[in-house]
Every structure is written in C-alpha cells, then in structure tokens.
Coordinates of C-alpha atoms in Angstrom, one line a residue:
X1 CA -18.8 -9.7 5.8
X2 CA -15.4 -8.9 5.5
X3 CA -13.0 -9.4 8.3
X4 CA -9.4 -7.2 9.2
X5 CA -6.9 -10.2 10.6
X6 CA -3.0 -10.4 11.2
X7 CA -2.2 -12.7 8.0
X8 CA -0.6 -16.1 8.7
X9 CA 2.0 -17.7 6.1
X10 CA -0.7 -19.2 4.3
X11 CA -1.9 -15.7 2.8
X12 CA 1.1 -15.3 0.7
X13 CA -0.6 -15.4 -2.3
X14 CA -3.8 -13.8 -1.3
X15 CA -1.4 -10.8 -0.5
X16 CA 0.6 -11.2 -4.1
X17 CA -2.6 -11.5 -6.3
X18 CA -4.1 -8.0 -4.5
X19 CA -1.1 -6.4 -4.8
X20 CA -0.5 -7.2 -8.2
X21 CA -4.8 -7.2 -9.5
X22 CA -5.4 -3.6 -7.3
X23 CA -1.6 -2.1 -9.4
X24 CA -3.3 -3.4 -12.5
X25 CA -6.7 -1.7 -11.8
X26 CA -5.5 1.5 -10.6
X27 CA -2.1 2.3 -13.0
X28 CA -3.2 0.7 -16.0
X29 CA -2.2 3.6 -18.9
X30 CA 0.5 5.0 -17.0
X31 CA 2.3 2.3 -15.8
X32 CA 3.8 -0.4 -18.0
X33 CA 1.9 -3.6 -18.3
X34 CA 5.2 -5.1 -17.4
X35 CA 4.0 -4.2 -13.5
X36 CA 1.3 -6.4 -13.6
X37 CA 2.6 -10.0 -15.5
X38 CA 3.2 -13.4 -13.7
X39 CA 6.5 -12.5 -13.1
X40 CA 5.4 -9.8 -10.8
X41 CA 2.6 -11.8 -9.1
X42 CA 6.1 -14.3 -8.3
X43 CA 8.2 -12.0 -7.0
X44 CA 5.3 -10.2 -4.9
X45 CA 4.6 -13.8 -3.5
X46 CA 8.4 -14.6 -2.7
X47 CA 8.1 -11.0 -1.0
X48 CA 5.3 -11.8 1.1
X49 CA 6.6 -15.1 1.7
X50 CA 9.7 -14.1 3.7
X51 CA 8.3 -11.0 5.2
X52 CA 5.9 -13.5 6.8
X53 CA 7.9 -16.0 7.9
X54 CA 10.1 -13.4 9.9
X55 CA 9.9 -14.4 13.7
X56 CA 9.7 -10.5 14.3
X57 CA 8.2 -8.7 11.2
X58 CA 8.6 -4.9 11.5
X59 CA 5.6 -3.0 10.9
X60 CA 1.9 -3.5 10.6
X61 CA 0.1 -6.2 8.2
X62 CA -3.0 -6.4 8.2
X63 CA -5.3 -8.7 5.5
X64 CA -9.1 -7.9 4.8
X65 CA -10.1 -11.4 4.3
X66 CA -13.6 -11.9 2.6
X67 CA -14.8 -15.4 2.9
X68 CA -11.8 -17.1 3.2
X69 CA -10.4 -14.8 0.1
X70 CA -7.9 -12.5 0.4
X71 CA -9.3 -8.8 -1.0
X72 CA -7.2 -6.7 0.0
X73 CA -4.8 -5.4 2.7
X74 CA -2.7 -2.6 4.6
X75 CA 1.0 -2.5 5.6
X76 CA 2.5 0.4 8.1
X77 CA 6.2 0.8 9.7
X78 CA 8.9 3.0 10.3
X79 CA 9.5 6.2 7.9
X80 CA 13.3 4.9 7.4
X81 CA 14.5 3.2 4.3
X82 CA 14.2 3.7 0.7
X83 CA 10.7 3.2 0.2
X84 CA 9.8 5.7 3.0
X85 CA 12.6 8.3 2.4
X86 CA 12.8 8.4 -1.6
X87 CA 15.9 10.6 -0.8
X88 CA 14.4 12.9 1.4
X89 CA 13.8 13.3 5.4
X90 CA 10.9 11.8 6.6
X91 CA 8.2 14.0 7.8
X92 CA 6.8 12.1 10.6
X93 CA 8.2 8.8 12.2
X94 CA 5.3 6.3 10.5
X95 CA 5.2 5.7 7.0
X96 CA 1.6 4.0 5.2
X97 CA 3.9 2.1 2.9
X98 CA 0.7 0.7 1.4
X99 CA -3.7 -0.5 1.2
X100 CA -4.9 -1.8 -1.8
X101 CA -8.2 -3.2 -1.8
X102 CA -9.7 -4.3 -5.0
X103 CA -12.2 -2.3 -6.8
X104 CA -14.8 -4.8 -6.4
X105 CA -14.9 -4.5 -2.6
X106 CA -14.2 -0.4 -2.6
X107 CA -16.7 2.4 -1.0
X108 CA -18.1 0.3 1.8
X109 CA -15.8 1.2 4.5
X110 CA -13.0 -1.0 4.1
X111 CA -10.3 1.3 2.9
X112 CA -11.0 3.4 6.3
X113 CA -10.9 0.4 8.5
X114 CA -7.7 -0.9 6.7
X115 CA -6.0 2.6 7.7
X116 CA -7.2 3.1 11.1
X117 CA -5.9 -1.0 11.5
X118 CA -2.5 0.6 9.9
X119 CA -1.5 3.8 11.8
X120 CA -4.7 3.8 14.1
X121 CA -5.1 7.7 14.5
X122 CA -1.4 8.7 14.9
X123 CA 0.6 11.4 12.7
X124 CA 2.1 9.4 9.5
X125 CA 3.2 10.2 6.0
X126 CA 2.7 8.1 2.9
X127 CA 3.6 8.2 -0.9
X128 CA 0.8 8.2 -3.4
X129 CA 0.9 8.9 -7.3
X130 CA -0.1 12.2 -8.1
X131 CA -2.6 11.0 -11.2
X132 CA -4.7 8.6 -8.0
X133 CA -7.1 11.3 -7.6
X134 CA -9.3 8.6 -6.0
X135 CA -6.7 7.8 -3.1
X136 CA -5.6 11.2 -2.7
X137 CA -9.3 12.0 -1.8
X138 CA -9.3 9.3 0.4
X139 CA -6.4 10.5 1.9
X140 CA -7.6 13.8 2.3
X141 CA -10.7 13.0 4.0
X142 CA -8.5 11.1 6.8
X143 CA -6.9 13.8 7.4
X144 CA -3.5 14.3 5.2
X145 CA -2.7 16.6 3.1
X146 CA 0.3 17.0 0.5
X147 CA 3.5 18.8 2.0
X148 CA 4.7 19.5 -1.1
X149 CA 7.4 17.0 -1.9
X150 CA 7.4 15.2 -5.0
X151 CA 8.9 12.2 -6.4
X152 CA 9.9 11.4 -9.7
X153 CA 10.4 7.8 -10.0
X154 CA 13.6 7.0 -12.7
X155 CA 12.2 3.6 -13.7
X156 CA 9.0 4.7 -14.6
X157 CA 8.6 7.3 -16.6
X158 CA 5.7 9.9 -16.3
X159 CA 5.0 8.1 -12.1
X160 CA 5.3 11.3 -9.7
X161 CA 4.4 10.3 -6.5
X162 CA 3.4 13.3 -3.8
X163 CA 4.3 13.0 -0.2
X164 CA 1.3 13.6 2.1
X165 CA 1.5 13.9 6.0
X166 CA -1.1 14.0 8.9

C-alpha cells in the first residue's frame, strides 16, 4: 500500500534519488547522462534538504511513501519565478512545478492521487517536455490541455517543454 504524507527532513534523500532515478527513466536519449550522475543525486539532496528545513516552505510537497521507501512524489506553488514563468506570463496563479513516480510503481493510481494532493481540483499550469507523450496523456486526461506556448531550453539542446493549463 502506498501512502501520500507531508515529507519530514528525514526524506531528503528519498526525494533526491526519485527525482534523479524517474529523470533517468523518462529522458534517457534526449537528455545528457550528465542529468542523472552522483553529482546530481547531491545537489538534488542539498535541494531538498534546505527546502525542508524552511520553517514556512512555499508550496505543496507531498511524498508517496511505499513501505517506508520513498517512490515518488509531487510539488505545487505559485506560478512566479523562473521555473514557472520561463520568460513568459503565467497563465493561471498555480504552477505543478513537478510528480515523478517511478516506473515501477506507475498505472495504479498514484500519479492521479499525487496531483489531486498537488493542486486538488483548482485551475493550474505546468511545464512538460514535448517528446513525454506518457505525461502529456496524463495530463490530458486531468483535464489540461496545451495553450500553445513553448519552451526551448538553452542548456539542453533538442528539450522543448509545452506549457499546458487547466
């Protein structure tokens, strides 16, 4: 059984090694390999380390914690910043900055629960890469649907990501 929780400061870790194993099995091929070394998995877990040891975290975390493991997880806040904008106006005040679940644990119903834990059933936008095909179907069947901005990410060449709004 898998349970949704808040994550405490313990789950750094947990949160790096999903973020870093669900990059490596959903963008190996078109992103470099570079994205998914130890290096990354360290910076992820210094990331998650201070964003959980804020006294007042913006946003929405939410872990999906399989028998004390850590398999995946979503994170929600305000459409301001880079992440959010990628130089343009956001479309809606929310922003689904991110759920990855690991392959192992997807098409059961986790993915869904992650986003409804997210941005419950409210009007959000989010940023996915245009060659997901499996998340933009996802997306899709919760309800967004691609307004027709794009982004072309400098650092990584060939990675267009497609705004989609509900």
């Amino acid at each position: 059984m898998i349970e949704l929780r808040s994550p405490v400061p313990a789950d750094s870790a947990g949160l790096a090694r999903v973020h870093v194993d669900s990059w490596r099995e959903t963008y190996s091929g078109y992103v470099p390999e570079s994205f998914f070394g130890d290096d990354v998995f360290e910076a992820r877990n210094a990331m998650w380390t201070r964003y959980l040891a804020l006294e007042e975290p913006f946003g929405t975390l939410t872990v999906a914690d399989h028998d004390g493991r850590i398999v995946g997880f979503s994170f929600s806040g305000p459409a301001r910043g880079p992440d959010a904008e990628k130089g343009f106006e956001p479309a809606r005040d929310l922003q689904l900055f991110s759920i990855y679940l690991l392959a192992v644990e997807q098409g059961a119903g986790v993915g869904a629960r992650l986003l409804h834990a997210a941005i419950q059933d409210q009007p959000a936008q989010l940023w996915v890469a245009s060659r997901n095909t499996p998340a933009i179907d996802f997306y899709r069947h919760h309800g967004f649907e691609s307004d027709g901005i794009e982004y072309a990410d400098p650092s990584i060449a060939d990675l267009v990501e497609v705004r989609m709004v509900r």
